[in-house]
mmCIF file of C-alpha atoms and ligand atoms in Angstrom:
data_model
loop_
_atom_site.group_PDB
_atom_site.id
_atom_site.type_symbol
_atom_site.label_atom_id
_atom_site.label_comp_id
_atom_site.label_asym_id
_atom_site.label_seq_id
_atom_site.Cartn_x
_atom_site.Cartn_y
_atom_site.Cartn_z
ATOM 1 C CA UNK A 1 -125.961 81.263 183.724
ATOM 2 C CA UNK A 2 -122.798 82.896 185.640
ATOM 3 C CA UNK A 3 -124.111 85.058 188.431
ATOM 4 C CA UNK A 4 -122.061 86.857 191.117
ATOM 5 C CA UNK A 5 -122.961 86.798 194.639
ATOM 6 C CA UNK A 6 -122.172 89.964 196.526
ATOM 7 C CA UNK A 7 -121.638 89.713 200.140
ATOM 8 C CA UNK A 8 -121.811 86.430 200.791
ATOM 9 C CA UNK A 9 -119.463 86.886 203.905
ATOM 10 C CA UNK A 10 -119.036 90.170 206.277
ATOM 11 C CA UNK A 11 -115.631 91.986 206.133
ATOM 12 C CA UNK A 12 -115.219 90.764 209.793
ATOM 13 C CA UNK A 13 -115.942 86.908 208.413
ATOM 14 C CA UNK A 14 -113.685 87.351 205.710
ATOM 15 C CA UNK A 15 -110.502 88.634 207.874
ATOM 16 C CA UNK A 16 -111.025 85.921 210.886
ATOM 17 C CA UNK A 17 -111.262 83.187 207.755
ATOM 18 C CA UNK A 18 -108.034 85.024 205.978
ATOM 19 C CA UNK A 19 -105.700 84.784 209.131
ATOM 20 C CA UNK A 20 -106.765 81.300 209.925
ATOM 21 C CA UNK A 21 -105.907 80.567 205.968
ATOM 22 C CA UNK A 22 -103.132 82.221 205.686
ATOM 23 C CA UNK A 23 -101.280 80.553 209.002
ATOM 24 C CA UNK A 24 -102.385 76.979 208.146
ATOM 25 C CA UNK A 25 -100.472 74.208 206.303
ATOM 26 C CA UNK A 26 -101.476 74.074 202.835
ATOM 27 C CA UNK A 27 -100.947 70.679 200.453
ATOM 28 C CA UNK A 28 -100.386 70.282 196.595
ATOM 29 C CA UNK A 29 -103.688 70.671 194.727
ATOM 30 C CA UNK A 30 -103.025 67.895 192.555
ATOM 31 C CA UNK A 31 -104.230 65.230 195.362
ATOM 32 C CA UNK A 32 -108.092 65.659 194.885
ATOM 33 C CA UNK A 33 -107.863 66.460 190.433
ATOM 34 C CA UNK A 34 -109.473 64.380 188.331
ATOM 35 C CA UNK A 35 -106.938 62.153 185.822
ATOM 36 C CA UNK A 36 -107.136 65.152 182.901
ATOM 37 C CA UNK A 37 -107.499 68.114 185.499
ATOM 38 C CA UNK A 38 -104.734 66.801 187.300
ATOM 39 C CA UNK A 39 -102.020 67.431 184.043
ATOM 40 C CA UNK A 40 -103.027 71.176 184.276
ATOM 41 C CA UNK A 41 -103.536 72.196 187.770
ATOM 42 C CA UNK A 42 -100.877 73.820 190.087
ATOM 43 C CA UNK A 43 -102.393 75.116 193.528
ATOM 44 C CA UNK A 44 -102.156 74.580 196.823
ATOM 45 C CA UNK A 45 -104.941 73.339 199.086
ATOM 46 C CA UNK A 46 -105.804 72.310 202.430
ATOM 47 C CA UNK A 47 -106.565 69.014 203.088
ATOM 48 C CA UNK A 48 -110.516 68.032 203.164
ATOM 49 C CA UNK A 49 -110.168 67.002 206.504
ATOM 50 C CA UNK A 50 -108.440 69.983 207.791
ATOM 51 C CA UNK A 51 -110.291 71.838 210.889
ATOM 52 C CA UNK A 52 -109.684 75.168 209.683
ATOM 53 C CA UNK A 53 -111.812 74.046 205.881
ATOM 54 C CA UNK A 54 -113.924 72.717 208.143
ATOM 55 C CA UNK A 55 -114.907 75.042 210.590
ATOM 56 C CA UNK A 56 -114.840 77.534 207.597
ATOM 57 C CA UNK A 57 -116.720 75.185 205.386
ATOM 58 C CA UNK A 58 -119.588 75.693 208.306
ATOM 59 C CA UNK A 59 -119.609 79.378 208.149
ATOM 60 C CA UNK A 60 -119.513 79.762 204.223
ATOM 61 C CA UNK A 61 -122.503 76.899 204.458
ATOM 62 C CA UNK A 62 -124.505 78.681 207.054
ATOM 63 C CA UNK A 63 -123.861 81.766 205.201
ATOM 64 C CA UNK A 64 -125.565 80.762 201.759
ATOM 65 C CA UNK A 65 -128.445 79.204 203.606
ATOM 66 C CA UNK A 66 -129.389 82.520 204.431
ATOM 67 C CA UNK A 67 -128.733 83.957 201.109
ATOM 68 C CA UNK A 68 -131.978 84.813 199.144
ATOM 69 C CA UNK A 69 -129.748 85.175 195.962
ATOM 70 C CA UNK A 70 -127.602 82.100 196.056
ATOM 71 C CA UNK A 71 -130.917 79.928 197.156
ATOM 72 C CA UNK A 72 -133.112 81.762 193.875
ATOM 73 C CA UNK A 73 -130.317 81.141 191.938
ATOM 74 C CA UNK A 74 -128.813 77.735 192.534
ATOM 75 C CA UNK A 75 -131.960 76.055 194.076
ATOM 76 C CA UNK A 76 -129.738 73.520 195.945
ATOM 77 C CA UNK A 77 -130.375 70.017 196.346
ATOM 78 C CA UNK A 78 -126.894 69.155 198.090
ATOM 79 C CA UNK A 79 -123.495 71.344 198.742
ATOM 80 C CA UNK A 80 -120.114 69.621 198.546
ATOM 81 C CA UNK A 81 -118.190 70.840 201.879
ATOM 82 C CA UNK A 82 -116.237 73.842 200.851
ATOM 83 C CA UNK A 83 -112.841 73.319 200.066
ATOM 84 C CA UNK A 84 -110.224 75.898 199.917
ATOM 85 C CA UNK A 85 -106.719 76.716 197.285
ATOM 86 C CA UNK A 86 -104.408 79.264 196.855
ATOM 87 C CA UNK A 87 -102.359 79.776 193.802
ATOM 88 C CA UNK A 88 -98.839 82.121 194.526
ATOM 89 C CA UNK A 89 -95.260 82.738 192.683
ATOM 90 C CA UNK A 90 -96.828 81.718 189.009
ATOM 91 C CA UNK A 91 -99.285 78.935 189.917
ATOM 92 C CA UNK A 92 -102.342 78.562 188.136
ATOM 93 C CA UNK A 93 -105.048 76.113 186.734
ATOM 94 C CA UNK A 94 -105.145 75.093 182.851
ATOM 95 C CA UNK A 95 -108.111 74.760 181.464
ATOM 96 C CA UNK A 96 -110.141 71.851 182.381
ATOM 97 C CA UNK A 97 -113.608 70.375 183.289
ATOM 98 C CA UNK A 98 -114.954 69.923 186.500
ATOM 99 C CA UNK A 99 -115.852 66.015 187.326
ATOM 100 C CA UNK A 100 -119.611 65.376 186.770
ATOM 101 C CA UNK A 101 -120.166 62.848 189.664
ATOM 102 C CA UNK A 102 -118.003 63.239 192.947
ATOM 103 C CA UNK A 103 -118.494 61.472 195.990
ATOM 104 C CA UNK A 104 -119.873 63.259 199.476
ATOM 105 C CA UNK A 105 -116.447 63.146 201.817
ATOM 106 C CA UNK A 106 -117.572 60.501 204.957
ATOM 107 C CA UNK A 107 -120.663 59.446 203.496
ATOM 108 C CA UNK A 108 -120.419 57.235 200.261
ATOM 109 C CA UNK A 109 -123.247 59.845 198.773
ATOM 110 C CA UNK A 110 -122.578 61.084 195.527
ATOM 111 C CA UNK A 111 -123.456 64.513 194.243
ATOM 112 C CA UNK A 112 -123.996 65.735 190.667
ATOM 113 C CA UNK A 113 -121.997 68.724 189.573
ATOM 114 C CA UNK A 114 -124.622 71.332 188.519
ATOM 115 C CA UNK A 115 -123.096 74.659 189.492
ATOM 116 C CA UNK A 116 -119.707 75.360 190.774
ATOM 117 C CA UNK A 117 -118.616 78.078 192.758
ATOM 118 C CA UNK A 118 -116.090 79.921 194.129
ATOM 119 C CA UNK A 119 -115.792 82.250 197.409
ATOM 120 C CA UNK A 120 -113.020 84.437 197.160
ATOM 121 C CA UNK A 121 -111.015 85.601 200.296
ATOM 122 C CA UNK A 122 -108.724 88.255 199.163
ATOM 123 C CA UNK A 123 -109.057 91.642 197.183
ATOM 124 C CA UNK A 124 -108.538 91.791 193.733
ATOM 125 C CA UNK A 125 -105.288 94.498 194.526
ATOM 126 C CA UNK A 126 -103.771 92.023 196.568
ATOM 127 C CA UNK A 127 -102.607 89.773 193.309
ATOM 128 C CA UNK A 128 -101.585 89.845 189.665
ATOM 129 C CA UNK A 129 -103.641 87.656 187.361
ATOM 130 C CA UNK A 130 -105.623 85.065 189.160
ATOM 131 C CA UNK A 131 -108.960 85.578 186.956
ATOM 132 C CA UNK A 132 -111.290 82.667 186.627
ATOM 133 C CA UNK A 133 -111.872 82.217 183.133
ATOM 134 C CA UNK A 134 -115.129 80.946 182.505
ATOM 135 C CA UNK A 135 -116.414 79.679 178.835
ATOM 136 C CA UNK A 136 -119.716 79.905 178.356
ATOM 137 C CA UNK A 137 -122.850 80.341 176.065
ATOM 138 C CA UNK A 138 -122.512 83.771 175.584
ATOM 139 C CA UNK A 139 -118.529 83.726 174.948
ATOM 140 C CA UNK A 140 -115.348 83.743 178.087
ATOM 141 C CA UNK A 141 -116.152 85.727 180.753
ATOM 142 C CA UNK A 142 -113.257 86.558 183.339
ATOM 143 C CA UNK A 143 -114.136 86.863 186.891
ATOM 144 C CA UNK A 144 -112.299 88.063 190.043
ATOM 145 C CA UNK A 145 -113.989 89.696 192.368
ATOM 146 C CA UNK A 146 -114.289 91.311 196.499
ATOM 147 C CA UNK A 147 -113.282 89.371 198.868
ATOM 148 C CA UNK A 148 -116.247 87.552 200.710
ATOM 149 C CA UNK A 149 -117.780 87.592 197.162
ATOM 150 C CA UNK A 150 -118.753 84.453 195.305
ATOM 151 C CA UNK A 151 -119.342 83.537 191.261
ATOM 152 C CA UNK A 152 -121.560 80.353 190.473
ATOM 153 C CA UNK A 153 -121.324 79.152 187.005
ATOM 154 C CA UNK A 154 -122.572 76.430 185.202
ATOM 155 C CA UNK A 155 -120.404 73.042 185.740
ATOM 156 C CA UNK A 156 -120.380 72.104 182.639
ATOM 157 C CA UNK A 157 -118.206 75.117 181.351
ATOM 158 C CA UNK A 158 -114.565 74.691 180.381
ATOM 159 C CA UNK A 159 -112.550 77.278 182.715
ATOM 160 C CA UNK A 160 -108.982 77.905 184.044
ATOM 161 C CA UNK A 161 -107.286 80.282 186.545
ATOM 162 C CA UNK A 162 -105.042 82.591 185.158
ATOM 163 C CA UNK A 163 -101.088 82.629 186.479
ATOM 164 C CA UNK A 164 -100.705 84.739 189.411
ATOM 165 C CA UNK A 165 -97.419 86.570 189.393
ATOM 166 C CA UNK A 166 -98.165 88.835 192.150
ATOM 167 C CA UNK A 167 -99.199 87.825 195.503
ATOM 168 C CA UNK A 168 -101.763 85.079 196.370
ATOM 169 C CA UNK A 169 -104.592 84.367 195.394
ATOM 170 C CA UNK A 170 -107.129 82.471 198.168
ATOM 171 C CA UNK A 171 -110.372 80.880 197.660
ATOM 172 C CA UNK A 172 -112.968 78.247 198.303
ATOM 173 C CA UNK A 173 -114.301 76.280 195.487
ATOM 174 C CA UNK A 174 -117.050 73.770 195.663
ATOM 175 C CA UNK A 175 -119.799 72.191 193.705
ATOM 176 C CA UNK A 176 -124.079 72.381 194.688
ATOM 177 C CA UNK A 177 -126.713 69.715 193.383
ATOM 178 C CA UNK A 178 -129.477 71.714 192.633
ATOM 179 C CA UNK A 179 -133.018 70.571 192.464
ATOM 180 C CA UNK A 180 -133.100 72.180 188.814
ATOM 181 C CA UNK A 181 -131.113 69.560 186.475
ATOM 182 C CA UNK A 182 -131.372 71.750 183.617
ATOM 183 C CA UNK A 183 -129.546 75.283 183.417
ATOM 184 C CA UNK A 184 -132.073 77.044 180.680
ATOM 185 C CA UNK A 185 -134.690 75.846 183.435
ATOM 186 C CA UNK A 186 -132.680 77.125 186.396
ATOM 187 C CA UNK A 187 -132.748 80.199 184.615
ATOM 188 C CA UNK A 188 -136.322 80.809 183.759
ATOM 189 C CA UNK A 189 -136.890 80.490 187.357
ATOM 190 C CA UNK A 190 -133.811 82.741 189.021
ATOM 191 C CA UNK A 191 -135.753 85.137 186.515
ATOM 192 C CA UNK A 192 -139.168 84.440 187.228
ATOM 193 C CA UNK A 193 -138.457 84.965 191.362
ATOM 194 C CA UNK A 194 -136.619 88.006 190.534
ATOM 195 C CA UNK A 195 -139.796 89.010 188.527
ATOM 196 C CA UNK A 196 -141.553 87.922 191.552
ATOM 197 C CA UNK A 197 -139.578 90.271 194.221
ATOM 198 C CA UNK A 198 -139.628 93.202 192.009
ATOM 199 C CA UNK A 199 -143.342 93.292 191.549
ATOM 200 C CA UNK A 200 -143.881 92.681 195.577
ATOM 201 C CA UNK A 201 -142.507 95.510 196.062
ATOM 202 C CA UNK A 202 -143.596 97.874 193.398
ATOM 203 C CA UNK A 203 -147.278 96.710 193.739
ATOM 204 C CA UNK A 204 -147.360 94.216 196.898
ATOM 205 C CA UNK A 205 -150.985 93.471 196.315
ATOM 206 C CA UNK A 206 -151.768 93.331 192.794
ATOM 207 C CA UNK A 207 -153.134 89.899 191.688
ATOM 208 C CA UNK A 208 -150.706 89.526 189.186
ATOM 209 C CA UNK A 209 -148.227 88.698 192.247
ATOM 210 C CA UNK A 210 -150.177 85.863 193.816
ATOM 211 C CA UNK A 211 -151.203 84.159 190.230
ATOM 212 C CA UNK A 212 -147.237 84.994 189.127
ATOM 213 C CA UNK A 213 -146.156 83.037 192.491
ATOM 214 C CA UNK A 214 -148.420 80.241 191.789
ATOM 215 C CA UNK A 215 -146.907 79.804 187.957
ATOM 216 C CA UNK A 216 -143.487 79.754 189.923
ATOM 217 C CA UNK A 217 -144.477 76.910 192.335
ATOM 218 C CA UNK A 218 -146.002 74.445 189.682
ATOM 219 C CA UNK A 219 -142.871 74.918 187.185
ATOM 220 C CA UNK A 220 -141.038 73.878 189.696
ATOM 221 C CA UNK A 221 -143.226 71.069 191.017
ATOM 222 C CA UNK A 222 -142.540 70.373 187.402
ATOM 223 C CA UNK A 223 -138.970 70.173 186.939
ATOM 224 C CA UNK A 224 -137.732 69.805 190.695
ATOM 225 C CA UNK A 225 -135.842 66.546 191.860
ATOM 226 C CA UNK A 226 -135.909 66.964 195.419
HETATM 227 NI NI1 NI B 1 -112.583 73.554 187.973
#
């Protein structure tokens, strides 16, 4: 499932975070690819341990925690601190997979790729090209979206970023855990508590609601790895 997130950061959130980006000291992307993603990317990036991606990586964290969409949707287990690229004059990323296993920065933990996202921080007028192209299920799907908005898709899709000729294009990109393994289950779910909502408040006290809620609870007692 590919699902956008609207909003995930104010306008206000999204300027502070875009001058602090914009005056930092940005690295080549290829230092954190994988062996085969490394041959096709061509980005720049700040370093992991770099106080603006952190302090940033806080806000975008605190942020989603407070998200009823991202939480019904990606169910998360564990997030991989944010980190952050930007692709200018040309640059772009061939199409590649994202690792399945990477390791938690500081901490020796490692963390399953289930979904992978990415929070962009400029407007879609500001750049040429740039679209994350996403192959999925259903066919390629091309993404690029407001700034402060954020796409999650599932890991396990090929994708690429498209050559931007115009301008530059800045984002964060990391990777959740979620407590839902399996994307056709993550699915019924996201669809079940959207069911869920809808009905609350259409007809808040119809029992439908409460026996609807319990379903949603024991599937995923079911399925959950917490
Ligand atoms: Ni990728």
């Amino acid at each position: 499932m590919l699902i956008a997130i609207p909003n995930v950061l104010t306008p206000e959130q999204v300027g502070q975070a875009r001058a602090a980006l914009d005056a930092a000291d940005w690295v080549d992307g290829k230092g954190t690819a994988g062996f085969q993603s490394a041959k096709v990317k061509d980005n720049a990036q700040l370093p992991e341990n770099h106080p603006v991606a952190q302090e940033l990586g806080q806000m975008i964290l605190q942020a989603l925690s407070r998200n009823l969409l991202f939480m019904s949707a990606a169910l998360p287990s564990r997030i991989l601190p944010p980190m952050f690229n930007r692709y200018a004059g040309g640059q772009h990323f061939g199409a590649h997979v994202d690792n399945a296993i990477r390791l938690v920065p500081g901490t020796g933990q490692r963390l399953r790729t289930d979904l992978s996202c990415t929070l962009f921080f400029a407007e879609p007028d500001e750049y040429d090209g740039g679209e994350l192209v996403i192959e999925d299920l259903f066919g390629t799907q091309q993404v690029k979206l407001p700034a402060g908005h954020m796409v999650l898709y599932p890991s396990s899709s090929l994708h690429h970023v498209r050559p931007v000729t115009r301008g530059a294009r800045v984002s964060s990109f990391f990777w959740v855990q979620s407590m839902i393994r399996d994307d056709a289950q993550r699915r019924i779910l996201f669809d079940m508590d959207m069911a869920i909502v809808r009905l609350n408040q259409d007809v808040p006290d119809h029992q439908g609601v409460l026996s609807l809620t319990n379903s949603y609870h024991n599937l995923l007692r079911l399925w959950a790895d917490v």
